[in-house]
Short mmCIF file of C-alpha atoms in Angstrom, two decimals:
data_model
loop_
_atom_site.label_atom_id
_atom_site.label_comp_id
_atom_site.label_asym_id
_atom_site.label_seq_id
_atom_site.Cartn_x
_atom_site.Cartn_y
_atom_site.Cartn_z
CA MET A 80 19.48 -0.85 -19.57
CA GLN A 81 21.83 1.91 -20.34
CA TYR A 82 21.53 3.52 -16.82
CA ARG A 83 22.92 0.56 -15.11
CA ALA A 84 23.79 2.03 -11.73
CA SER A 85 20.13 3.66 -11.70
CA PHE A 86 18.59 0.38 -12.55
CA PHE A 87 20.48 -1.77 -9.87
CA MET A 88 19.70 0.78 -7.31
CA GLU A 89 16.01 0.89 -8.21
CA LEU A 90 16.01 -3.07 -8.06
CA LEU A 91 17.76 -2.97 -4.65
CA GLY A 92 15.51 -0.30 -3.24
CA THR A 93 12.46 -2.46 -4.22
CA ALA A 94 13.77 -5.54 -2.86
CA LEU A 95 15.09 -3.59 0.48
CA ILE A 96 11.53 -2.13 1.27
CA THR A 97 9.61 -5.50 0.54
CA LEU A 98 12.23 -7.07 2.90
CA LEU A 99 12.20 -4.52 5.67
CA GLU A 100 8.10 -4.60 5.59
CA TYR A 101 8.24 -8.10 6.31
CA ALA A 102 11.00 -8.07 8.83
CA SER A 103 8.94 -5.45 10.81
CA LEU A 104 6.24 -7.91 11.01
CA ALA A 105 8.70 -10.93 11.89
CA LEU A 106 10.33 -8.98 14.46
CA ILE A 107 7.27 -8.25 16.52
CA PHE A 108 6.38 -11.71 16.48
CA PHE A 109 9.02 -12.33 19.28
CA ARG A 110 6.38 -10.37 21.38
CA PHE A 111 2.97 -11.53 19.93
CA GLU A 112 3.77 -15.18 18.98
CA ASP A 113 0.66 -15.69 16.86
CA LEU A 114 -1.85 -13.76 14.96
CA LYS A 115 -5.43 -15.15 15.65
CA GLY A 116 -4.17 -18.80 15.49
CA TRP A 117 -1.72 -18.02 12.56
CA SER A 118 1.83 -18.58 13.03
CA LEU A 119 4.60 -16.44 11.30
CA GLY A 120 5.39 -19.18 8.91
CA GLU A 121 1.86 -19.66 7.95
CA ILE A 122 1.25 -15.86 7.40
CA ALA A 123 4.57 -15.98 5.40
CA PHE A 124 2.80 -18.14 3.00
CA ILE A 125 0.09 -15.69 1.78
CA TYR A 126 2.51 -12.84 2.36
CA GLY A 127 5.08 -14.15 0.15
CA LEU A 128 2.56 -15.34 -2.44
CA ALA A 129 0.77 -11.82 -2.61
CA GLU A 130 4.17 -10.26 -3.04
CA ILE A 131 5.14 -12.77 -5.92
CA SER A 132 1.90 -12.07 -7.63
CA PHE A 133 1.79 -8.34 -7.31
CA GLY A 134 5.44 -8.28 -8.50
CA PHE A 135 4.52 -10.20 -11.64
CA MET A 136 1.56 -8.16 -12.32
CA ASP A 137 3.64 -4.90 -12.13
CA LEU A 138 6.14 -6.35 -14.10
CA PHE A 139 3.64 -6.65 -17.05
CA PHE A 140 0.88 -4.13 -16.34
CA SER A 141 3.01 -1.04 -15.48
CA GLY A 142 1.81 0.53 -18.64
CA PHE A 143 -1.82 0.49 -17.19
CA ASP A 144 -0.62 1.83 -13.85
CA PRO A 145 -3.18 4.61 -13.56
CA GLY A 146 -0.54 7.18 -12.45
CA ASN A 147 1.59 6.56 -15.49
CA PHE A 148 -1.26 6.11 -17.78
CA GLY A 149 -3.19 9.34 -16.77
CA LEU A 150 0.06 11.24 -17.52
CA ARG A 151 0.33 9.72 -21.06
CA VAL A 152 -3.33 10.69 -21.71
CA ARG A 153 -2.73 14.20 -20.42
CA LYS A 154 0.24 14.58 -22.80
CA GLY A 155 -1.66 13.25 -25.63
CA GLU A 156 0.84 10.13 -25.97
CA PHE A 157 -2.23 7.75 -25.96
CA ASP A 158 -3.39 9.14 -29.32
CA GLN A 159 -0.34 7.66 -30.86
CA LEU A 160 -1.10 4.17 -29.82
CA LEU A 161 -4.50 4.63 -31.24
CA LEU A 162 -3.19 5.37 -34.76
CA ARG A 163 -1.23 2.14 -34.97
CA PRO A 164 -2.58 -1.15 -36.55
CA LEU A 165 -2.06 -3.12 -33.39
CA ASN A 166 -4.12 -4.22 -30.53
CA ILE A 167 -4.10 -1.26 -28.18
CA PRO A 168 -3.91 -3.08 -24.67
CA LEU A 169 -1.03 -5.22 -26.13
CA GLN A 170 0.84 -2.18 -27.14
CA ILE A 171 0.40 -0.76 -23.72
CA LEU A 172 1.52 -3.97 -22.24
CA GLY A 173 4.54 -3.59 -24.45
CA SER A 174 5.16 -0.21 -23.33
CA ALA A 175 6.59 -0.72 -19.92
CA PHE A 176 8.26 -3.71 -18.67
CA VAL A 177 9.56 -2.63 -15.26
CA LEU A 178 12.45 -4.98 -14.50
CA ARG A 179 12.99 -3.42 -11.20
CA ARG A 180 9.94 -5.08 -9.88
CA LEU A 181 11.98 -8.33 -9.88
CA GLY A 182 13.36 -7.28 -6.35
CA LYS A 183 9.74 -7.59 -5.09
CA ILE A 184 9.36 -10.99 -6.73
CA VAL A 185 12.80 -12.26 -5.41
CA VAL A 186 12.03 -11.21 -2.05
CA GLY A 187 8.58 -12.56 -2.12
CA VAL A 188 10.18 -16.18 -3.21
CA PHE A 189 12.38 -15.84 -0.12
CA ILE A 190 9.54 -15.20 2.10
CA PHE A 191 7.50 -17.95 0.53
CA SER A 192 10.41 -20.37 0.85
CA PHE A 193 10.71 -19.30 4.72
CA ALA A 194 6.95 -20.10 5.08
CA LEU A 195 7.58 -23.85 3.51
CA ARG A 196 10.38 -24.62 5.87
CA GLN A 197 8.27 -23.29 8.74
CA THR A 198 5.04 -25.23 8.30
CA ASN A 199 4.46 -28.92 7.65
CA LEU A 200 2.80 -28.26 4.22
CA VAL A 201 1.95 -31.61 2.72
CA TRP A 202 2.52 -31.38 -0.97
CA THR A 203 0.16 -33.19 -3.50
CA THR A 204 0.13 -33.30 -7.28
CA ALA A 205 -3.00 -31.27 -7.17
CA LYS A 206 -1.59 -28.82 -4.90
CA ILE A 207 1.55 -28.37 -6.93
CA LEU A 208 -0.29 -28.03 -10.27
CA TYR A 209 -2.95 -25.42 -8.69
CA LEU A 210 -0.22 -23.12 -7.47
CA PRO A 211 0.70 -21.35 -10.67
CA LEU A 212 -3.18 -20.77 -11.22
CA VAL A 213 -3.45 -19.06 -7.75
CA VAL A 214 -0.65 -16.85 -9.08
CA LEU A 215 -2.47 -16.37 -12.48
CA GLY A 216 -5.71 -15.36 -10.66
CA GLN A 217 -4.01 -12.73 -8.52
CA VAL A 218 -2.09 -11.33 -11.47
CA CYS A 219 -5.15 -10.93 -13.55
CA PHE A 220 -7.21 -9.37 -10.69
CA PHE A 221 -4.72 -6.78 -10.26
CA GLY A 222 -4.03 -6.23 -13.75
CA GLY A 223 -7.79 -5.98 -14.21
CA LEU A 224 -7.80 -3.17 -11.49
CA PHE A 225 -4.82 -1.34 -13.05
CA ILE A 226 -6.83 -1.54 -16.51
CA ILE A 227 -10.23 0.07 -14.81
CA GLY A 228 -8.18 2.67 -13.25
CA ALA A 229 -6.50 3.47 -16.33
CA THR A 230 -9.83 3.64 -18.33
CA ILE A 231 -11.20 6.18 -15.54
CA THR A 232 -8.53 8.44 -16.84
CA PHE A 233 -10.34 8.59 -20.07
CA TRP A 234 -12.92 10.79 -18.61
CA THR A 235 -11.09 12.28 -15.53
CA VAL A 236 -7.48 12.79 -17.22
CA GLU A 237 -6.21 13.33 -13.88
CA SER A 238 -5.09 9.91 -12.28
CA ILE A 239 -7.31 9.03 -9.71
CA GLU A 240 -5.46 7.91 -6.54
CA VAL A 241 -8.63 6.38 -4.92
CA VAL A 242 -7.76 3.23 -7.21
CA ASN A 243 -4.60 2.72 -5.01
CA ILE A 244 -6.89 1.74 -2.12
CA PHE A 245 -7.88 -1.24 -4.19
CA THR A 246 -4.66 -2.21 -6.04
CA TYR A 247 -2.06 -1.44 -3.03
CA GLY A 248 -4.51 -1.65 -0.26
CA GLY A 249 -6.16 -4.88 -1.71
CA ASN A 250 -2.38 -6.30 -1.97
CA TYR A 251 -1.54 -5.07 1.60
CA MET A 252 -4.72 -6.67 3.03
CA MET A 253 -4.57 -9.89 1.43
CA SER A 254 -1.09 -10.44 2.91
CA TYR A 255 -2.69 -11.34 6.11
CA PRO A 256 -5.36 -13.82 6.77
CA MET A 257 -8.97 -12.40 6.23
CA HIS A 258 -10.46 -13.73 9.35
CA ILE A 259 -8.51 -11.20 11.48
CA TYR A 260 -10.51 -8.19 9.93
CA GLN A 261 -13.78 -6.65 10.99
CA ASN A 262 -16.72 -8.52 9.76
CA TRP A 263 -17.89 -5.51 7.35
CA LEU A 264 -14.44 -5.15 5.85
CA ARG A 265 -14.20 -8.89 5.35
CA ARG A 266 -17.59 -9.34 3.56
CA PHE A 267 -16.92 -6.37 1.36
CA PHE A 268 -13.57 -7.87 0.21
CA THR A 269 -15.21 -11.38 -0.08
CA TYR A 270 -18.51 -10.83 -2.13
CA LEU A 271 -18.18 -7.41 -3.58
CA ILE A 272 -14.51 -7.43 -4.42
CA PRO A 273 -13.17 -11.02 -4.32
CA VAL A 274 -9.96 -10.54 -2.60
CA ALA A 275 -10.46 -13.30 -0.02
CA PHE A 276 -10.78 -16.03 -2.86
CA LEU A 277 -7.46 -14.78 -4.36
CA ASN A 278 -4.97 -15.73 -1.58
CA TYR A 279 -6.76 -16.69 1.72
CA TYR A 280 -8.99 -19.57 0.69
CA PRO A 281 -6.17 -20.97 -1.49
CA ALA A 282 -3.86 -20.80 1.69
CA LEU A 283 -6.57 -22.69 3.69
CA TYR A 284 -6.35 -25.43 1.29
CA TYR A 285 -2.46 -25.70 1.09
CA LEU A 286 -2.10 -25.24 5.04
CA ASP A 287 -5.08 -27.68 5.62
CA LYS A 288 -6.88 -25.12 7.69
CA PRO A 289 -10.35 -25.16 8.49
CA ASP A 290 -12.48 -22.34 6.97
CA PRO A 291 -13.85 -20.29 9.91
CA PHE A 292 -16.66 -19.13 7.72
CA ASN A 293 -18.18 -22.46 6.36
CA LEU A 294 -18.09 -21.53 2.73
CA PRO A 295 -18.53 -24.28 0.14
CA THR A 296 -15.53 -26.64 -0.20
CA PHE A 297 -14.72 -25.39 -3.65
CA ALA A 298 -13.92 -21.83 -2.31
CA PRO A 299 -10.27 -22.41 -2.28
CA PHE A 300 -10.29 -23.19 -6.09
CA LEU A 301 -11.94 -19.87 -6.99
CA SER A 302 -8.77 -17.93 -7.31
CA PRO A 303 -8.46 -18.21 -10.94
CA VAL A 304 -11.93 -17.72 -11.58
CA ALA A 305 -12.27 -14.43 -9.67
CA GLY A 306 -9.10 -13.02 -11.09
CA VAL A 307 -10.16 -13.86 -14.65
CA SER A 308 -13.60 -12.76 -14.42
CA VAL A 309 -12.41 -9.22 -12.90
CA PHE A 310 -9.94 -9.15 -15.81
CA LEU A 311 -12.46 -9.67 -18.52
CA ALA A 312 -14.86 -7.33 -16.89
CA ALA A 313 -11.94 -4.89 -16.91
CA LEU A 314 -11.37 -5.34 -20.44
CA ALA A 315 -15.09 -4.98 -21.32
CA PHE A 316 -15.00 -1.60 -19.29
CA TRP A 317 -11.80 -0.57 -21.32
CA GLN A 318 -13.58 -1.10 -24.75
CA PHE A 319 -16.45 0.91 -23.46
CA GLY A 320 -14.20 3.62 -22.27
CA ILE A 321 -12.44 3.84 -25.26
CA LYS A 322 -15.55 4.42 -27.52
CA TYR A 323 -16.15 7.36 -25.48
CA TYR A 324 -12.32 8.61 -25.46
CA GLN A 325 -11.69 12.28 -26.41
CA SER A 326 -8.29 13.49 -26.85
CA THR A 327 -7.05 16.38 -24.55
CA GLY A 328 -5.76 17.98 -27.77
CA THR A 329 -2.17 18.30 -26.71
CA MET B 204 11.29 37.65 7.81
CA LYS B 205 8.47 39.27 6.04
CA LEU B 206 9.58 37.56 2.91
CA PHE B 207 9.79 34.36 4.77
CA TRP B 208 6.05 34.49 5.84
CA GLU B 209 4.94 35.59 2.43
CA LEU B 210 6.46 32.50 0.81
CA THR B 211 4.90 30.43 3.43
CA LYS B 212 1.41 32.26 2.76
CA ARG B 213 1.60 31.62 -0.89
CA SER B 214 2.60 28.05 -0.39
CA PHE B 215 -0.15 27.51 2.11
CA LYS B 216 -2.68 28.71 -0.48
CA ARG B 217 -1.20 26.75 -3.10
CA GLN B 218 -1.48 23.68 -1.22
CA LEU B 219 -5.33 24.44 -0.30
CA THR B 220 -6.35 24.15 -3.97
CA TYR B 221 -5.40 20.42 -4.22
CA ARG B 222 -8.75 19.35 -3.03
CA ALA B 223 -9.20 16.36 -4.80
CA ALA B 224 -5.74 15.13 -3.95
CA THR B 225 -6.40 16.05 -0.14
CA LEU B 226 -9.60 14.00 -0.43
CA ALA B 227 -8.07 11.00 -2.19
CA GLY B 228 -5.26 10.92 0.40
CA LEU B 229 -7.62 11.11 3.42
CA LEU B 230 -9.43 7.98 1.99
CA THR B 231 -6.01 6.13 1.37
CA ASN B 232 -5.06 7.02 5.02
CA PHE B 233 -8.16 5.95 6.55
CA PHE B 234 -8.20 2.68 4.62
CA PHE B 235 -4.57 1.66 5.44
CA GLY B 236 -4.82 2.85 9.04
CA ILE B 237 -8.20 0.49 9.47
CA ILE B 238 -6.31 -2.59 7.90
CA ARG B 239 -3.23 -1.83 10.29
CA ALA B 240 -5.73 -1.58 13.08
CA GLY B 241 -7.30 -4.78 12.18
CA ILE B 242 -3.91 -6.49 12.14
CA LEU B 243 -2.95 -4.96 15.63
CA ILE B 244 -6.40 -6.11 17.21
CA ALA B 245 -5.79 -9.61 16.14
CA LEU B 246 -2.14 -9.34 17.58
CA TYR B 247 -3.21 -8.32 20.66
CA GLY B 248 -5.90 -10.84 21.04
CA THR B 249 -6.68 -10.74 24.87
CA ARG B 250 -3.17 -9.36 25.74
CA GLN B 251 -3.75 -6.20 27.75
CA ASP B 252 -0.14 -4.86 27.57
CA VAL B 253 2.65 -5.58 25.02
CA ALA B 254 5.95 -3.51 25.55
CA GLY B 255 4.18 -0.91 27.47
CA LEU B 256 1.31 -0.45 24.79
CA SER B 257 -2.12 -1.14 25.77
CA LEU B 258 -4.38 -1.99 22.39
CA PRO B 259 -5.87 1.69 22.45
CA ASP B 260 -2.26 2.87 22.54
CA ALA B 261 -1.26 0.66 19.48
CA ILE B 262 -4.27 1.93 17.42
CA THR B 263 -3.68 5.36 18.29
CA TYR B 264 0.00 4.91 17.14
CA ALA B 265 -1.27 3.30 13.81
CA ALA B 266 -3.58 6.14 13.39
CA LEU B 267 -0.78 8.82 14.18
CA THR B 268 1.77 7.36 11.57
CA GLN B 269 -1.01 7.59 8.86
CA ALA B 270 -1.83 11.29 10.11
CA VAL B 271 1.70 12.50 9.68
CA ILE B 272 2.61 11.15 6.14
CA ALA B 273 1.40 14.10 4.25
CA TYR B 274 2.63 16.58 7.11
CA LEU B 275 6.24 15.25 6.90
CA SER B 276 6.05 14.45 2.91
CA PHE B 277 6.96 11.08 4.38
CA PHE B 278 6.98 9.10 1.05
CA ASN B 279 8.91 11.24 -1.50
CA TRP B 280 10.20 14.63 -2.00
CA THR B 281 12.51 15.66 -4.74
CA LEU B 282 11.51 19.15 -5.55
CA ILE B 283 14.93 20.66 -4.70
CA MET B 284 16.61 17.78 -6.63
CA ASP B 285 14.58 18.67 -9.68
CA THR B 286 15.82 22.09 -9.63
CA ILE B 287 19.33 21.04 -9.54
CA TYR B 288 18.75 18.83 -12.82
CA THR B 289 16.68 21.69 -14.57
CA GLY B 290 19.14 24.35 -13.47
CA ASP B 291 16.53 26.39 -11.96
CA ILE B 292 18.57 26.20 -8.88
CA SER B 293 20.77 28.97 -10.15
CA SER B 294 17.90 31.40 -10.23
CA ASP B 295 16.90 30.35 -6.62
CA LEU B 296 20.42 30.88 -5.31
CA LEU B 297 20.42 34.47 -6.63
CA LYS B 298 17.21 35.22 -4.67
CA PRO B 299 17.85 37.67 -1.66
CA MET B 300 17.19 35.06 0.84
CA ASN B 301 19.01 32.42 2.33
CA TYR B 302 18.44 29.32 0.36
CA PHE B 303 17.83 26.91 3.24
CA ARG B 304 15.09 29.34 4.46
CA PHE B 305 13.84 29.97 0.99
CA TRP B 306 12.60 26.23 0.86
CA LEU B 307 11.82 26.02 4.67
CA SER B 308 9.12 28.97 4.36
CA GLN B 309 7.42 27.14 1.35
CA ASP B 310 7.60 23.57 3.18
CA LEU B 311 5.98 25.19 6.08
CA GLY B 312 3.04 26.48 4.20
CA ARG B 313 2.67 22.91 2.59
CA ALA B 314 3.13 21.26 6.25
CA ILE B 315 0.53 23.52 8.03
CA VAL B 316 -2.33 22.60 5.52
CA ASN B 317 -1.32 18.89 5.58
CA LEU B 318 -1.05 19.01 9.53
CA PHE B 319 -4.83 20.20 9.79
CA LEU B 320 -6.54 18.85 6.59
CA ARG B 321 -4.76 15.39 6.68
CA GLY B 322 -3.44 15.11 10.45
CA VAL B 323 -6.08 16.40 12.50
CA ILE B 324 -8.99 15.01 10.31
CA VAL B 325 -7.44 11.44 10.43
CA MET B 326 -6.96 11.67 14.16
CA VAL B 327 -10.69 12.91 14.89
CA GLY B 328 -11.92 10.26 12.11
CA TYR B 329 -10.22 7.39 14.05
CA ALA B 330 -11.67 8.60 17.49
CA PHE B 331 -15.23 8.01 15.86
CA ILE B 332 -14.28 4.54 15.08
CA PHE B 333 -11.87 3.32 17.72
CA ASP B 334 -11.01 3.65 21.32
CA LEU B 335 -7.98 5.91 21.26
CA THR B 336 -5.63 7.43 23.58
CA PHE B 337 -4.98 11.03 24.13
CA PRO B 338 -2.41 13.31 25.91
CA ASN B 339 -3.65 13.37 29.48
CA SER B 340 -2.45 16.69 30.64
CA GLY B 341 -1.89 20.48 29.41
CA TRP B 342 1.77 19.98 29.76
CA GLN B 343 1.78 16.87 27.66
CA TRP B 344 -0.20 18.54 24.90
CA LEU B 345 2.21 21.66 25.11
CA ALA B 346 5.36 19.07 24.92
CA LEU B 347 3.25 17.51 22.00
CA GLY B 348 2.97 20.60 20.01
CA ILE B 349 6.88 21.36 20.51
CA SER B 350 7.59 17.91 19.51
CA VAL B 351 5.39 18.06 16.24
CA ILE B 352 7.03 21.21 15.19
CA LEU B 353 10.62 19.63 15.70
CA SER B 354 9.79 16.63 13.89
CA TRP B 355 8.74 18.76 11.03
CA VAL B 356 12.01 21.05 11.13
CA LEU B 357 14.27 17.81 11.54
CA ASN B 358 12.40 16.03 8.55
CA PHE B 359 12.49 19.00 6.35
CA SER B 360 16.35 19.50 6.97
CA TRP B 361 16.88 15.93 6.32
CA ARG B 362 14.97 16.05 2.98
CA PHE B 363 16.92 19.12 2.07
CA LEU B 364 20.07 17.29 2.81
CA ILE B 365 19.66 14.14 0.83
CA ASN B 366 18.07 16.28 -2.11
CA LEU B 367 21.47 18.00 -2.39
CA SER B 368 22.94 14.60 -3.44
CA ALA B 369 21.80 15.53 -7.02
CA PHE B 370 24.74 17.82 -7.17
CA TRP B 371 27.22 14.89 -7.35
CA THR B 372 25.21 12.26 -9.11
CA PRO B 373 22.58 11.73 -11.82
CA ASN B 374 21.02 8.91 -9.61
CA ALA B 375 20.12 10.91 -6.81
CA GLN B 376 16.48 9.60 -7.25
CA GLY B 377 17.63 6.18 -6.40
CA ILE B 378 19.97 7.32 -3.64
CA THR B 379 17.10 9.27 -1.89
CA ARG B 380 14.91 6.31 -2.02
CA PHE B 381 17.28 4.21 0.13
CA PHE B 382 17.30 6.94 2.55
CA PHE B 383 13.52 7.27 2.65
CA ILE B 384 13.25 3.43 3.06
CA GLY B 385 15.63 3.60 6.03
CA MET B 386 13.48 6.23 7.47
CA TRP B 387 10.51 4.03 7.24
CA PHE B 388 12.00 1.48 9.16
CA PHE B 389 13.81 3.26 11.71
CA SER B 390 11.46 6.00 12.55
CA GLY B 391 8.82 3.68 13.83
CA PHE B 392 6.86 4.35 10.95
CA LEU B 393 6.05 0.62 9.80
CA THR B 394 6.18 -0.59 13.66
CA PRO B 395 6.25 1.20 17.06
CA LEU B 396 10.02 0.85 17.83
CA ARG B 397 9.25 -0.49 21.40
CA TYR B 398 8.05 -3.84 20.00
CA PHE B 399 11.28 -4.52 18.37
CA PRO B 400 14.09 -6.42 20.02
CA ASN B 401 16.61 -4.09 22.05
CA TRP B 402 19.38 -4.42 19.35
CA VAL B 403 16.98 -2.96 16.78
CA VAL B 404 15.89 -0.33 19.15
CA ARG B 405 19.49 0.55 19.68
CA VAL B 406 20.61 0.81 16.19
CA SER B 407 17.40 3.07 15.53
CA ASN B 408 18.59 5.35 18.35
CA LEU B 409 21.86 6.00 16.43
CA THR B 410 19.86 7.66 13.75
CA PRO B 411 17.94 10.79 13.52
CA PHE B 412 14.78 8.91 12.43
CA PRO B 413 13.04 8.04 15.76
CA SER B 414 12.80 11.67 16.48
CA MET B 415 10.67 12.10 13.44
CA ILE B 416 7.95 9.84 14.34
CA ASN B 417 8.45 7.71 17.36
CA THR B 418 9.14 10.36 19.83
CA VAL B 419 6.19 12.28 18.82
CA ALA B 420 3.80 9.08 19.05
CA GLU B 421 5.34 8.39 22.56
CA ILE B 422 4.58 11.72 23.79
CA TYR B 423 0.92 11.46 22.60
CA LEU B 424 0.58 8.24 24.18
CA ASN B 425 1.96 9.48 27.46
CA VAL B 426 4.56 6.97 27.27
CA LEU B 427 7.31 9.56 27.86
CA GLN B 428 6.75 11.93 30.63
CA GLY B 429 8.96 14.02 33.03
CA PRO B 430 12.77 13.89 32.55
CA GLU B 431 12.47 11.24 29.89
CA LEU B 432 10.16 13.53 27.74
CA VAL B 433 12.25 16.44 28.04
CA GLN B 434 15.36 14.38 27.08
CA ALA B 435 13.52 13.17 24.11
CA VAL B 436 12.70 16.60 22.83
CA LEU B 437 16.21 17.65 23.42
CA VAL B 438 17.54 14.91 21.21
CA GLN B 439 15.08 15.97 18.56
CA LEU B 440 16.57 19.55 18.92
CA GLY B 441 20.00 18.19 18.71
CA TRP B 442 19.52 16.30 15.63
CA ALA B 443 17.76 19.17 13.99
CA ILE B 444 20.59 21.58 14.54
CA ALA B 445 23.12 18.73 13.46
CA ILE B 446 21.27 17.99 10.24
CA ILE B 447 20.45 21.84 9.42
CA LEU B 448 24.35 22.39 9.79
CA ALA B 449 25.27 19.34 7.90
CA GLY B 450 22.81 20.57 4.96
CA GLN B 451 24.54 24.08 5.08
CA LEU B 452 28.12 22.35 4.58
CA VAL B 453 27.00 19.99 1.73
CA LEU B 454 25.22 23.02 0.21
CA ARG B 455 28.39 25.15 -0.03
CA ALA B 456 30.26 22.35 -1.28
CA GLY B 457 27.63 21.72 -3.89
CA VAL B 458 27.22 25.33 -4.95
CA ARG B 459 31.10 25.33 -5.39
CA ARG B 460 30.62 22.50 -7.75
CA LEU B 461 27.83 23.93 -9.56
CA VAL B 462 30.12 27.01 -10.38
CA ILE B 463 32.93 24.78 -11.71
CA LEU B 464 30.39 23.05 -14.00
CA GLY B 465 29.13 26.30 -14.95
CA GLY B 466 25.59 25.89 -13.87
#
């Protein structure tokens, strides 16, 4: 917190880009009016939720961000962690707590509250109780992807940018309703990588929209299941990777 | 001038060696572009024409924004800033070459590689998947060529200028980030400027940013033709000259300061 000016600038920068990206969508809605049956308010619901979740994930999991983590492996800093008698993933979680991501979360909450004002969302006890679990599912999912990306750098040493397609790309994709995408793309991100269950299906439940793909009625409640499964699989992959870890020697 | 091309050639060869990064970048461009195209197709629905753009125009526009990211170093560029902080700038300033041209020549090598390996490949790849729009005459292609070159000159001069903020503040990274964010919005990178309400377009036109992407894209899509096209290219040229001159003035002030601090 010593570099206060730089901290506030980063905080503001993160908030600004999140806001402008959303604004550029909101502004063109004057011309387009709807997105395949979804209003701007309804999109704001999934858009805001995705920003909030990704912001929280980034707040906690930045240490695993494959870009940063690859650098530490390359410099040999990771070896230090191995020597300490503490759980290694926990050490990495504690190593980077990127407070500037709060900017993303704050704007996400703003977009989400816009959605609540624009849509006639009927709240029930179940809906209120389930909301934190939806966020948890998304946080676990993207946290898991970060861990998988970090683990791959054990072998490659270089950070592999292709992982960004799934993390940042997945986040971008699920900010919009899944039924707008081409079938092959949507199927890939429903059955192979469970992005659709994290945000889109919960949104159908909250906004009382019919499921265009007729999945079983429990589909909206799979968000925490999908998120936690990916997270556990990522931890298992991490354990496997660490067994084969060889230092770069630097 | 021989020195200029030598530096360009070396930077060109250096850039060619980043094969894995180029491939990863291409995949990312394709993925994000496909998502963007998906959103556009859904937005258009049955609409034939929105603000003068057809659906193929809109998809071509989205592809173009992905194609120029690497060519223009559009996400981040802090090389000059880094040399100011490390002090390496002092030896660069002593080189028997104008400081602006020293960096311009190296950025040119980088830009040429990315124009072809990232830009052209992205556009060709998209043409296989989607129905795209192309410049409709030899003149349009020629104007496009000129406009593409000017967009790089302008964009480089802009990156040069904002990097110099490191002379005055230890927070140049944060400051340039704001400039980059403004550029993404006002250049038409996030959305074609035509879709925006008029007042946003008017504000954008007060900045040099539309000349970096929106103008190039509108020439590519044949939206700009005849006198309008000539005018747009002249605006690009005007901004490029203005920003280059601003860069020279700021550099002079910065170097004076560097001397006072003792490098």
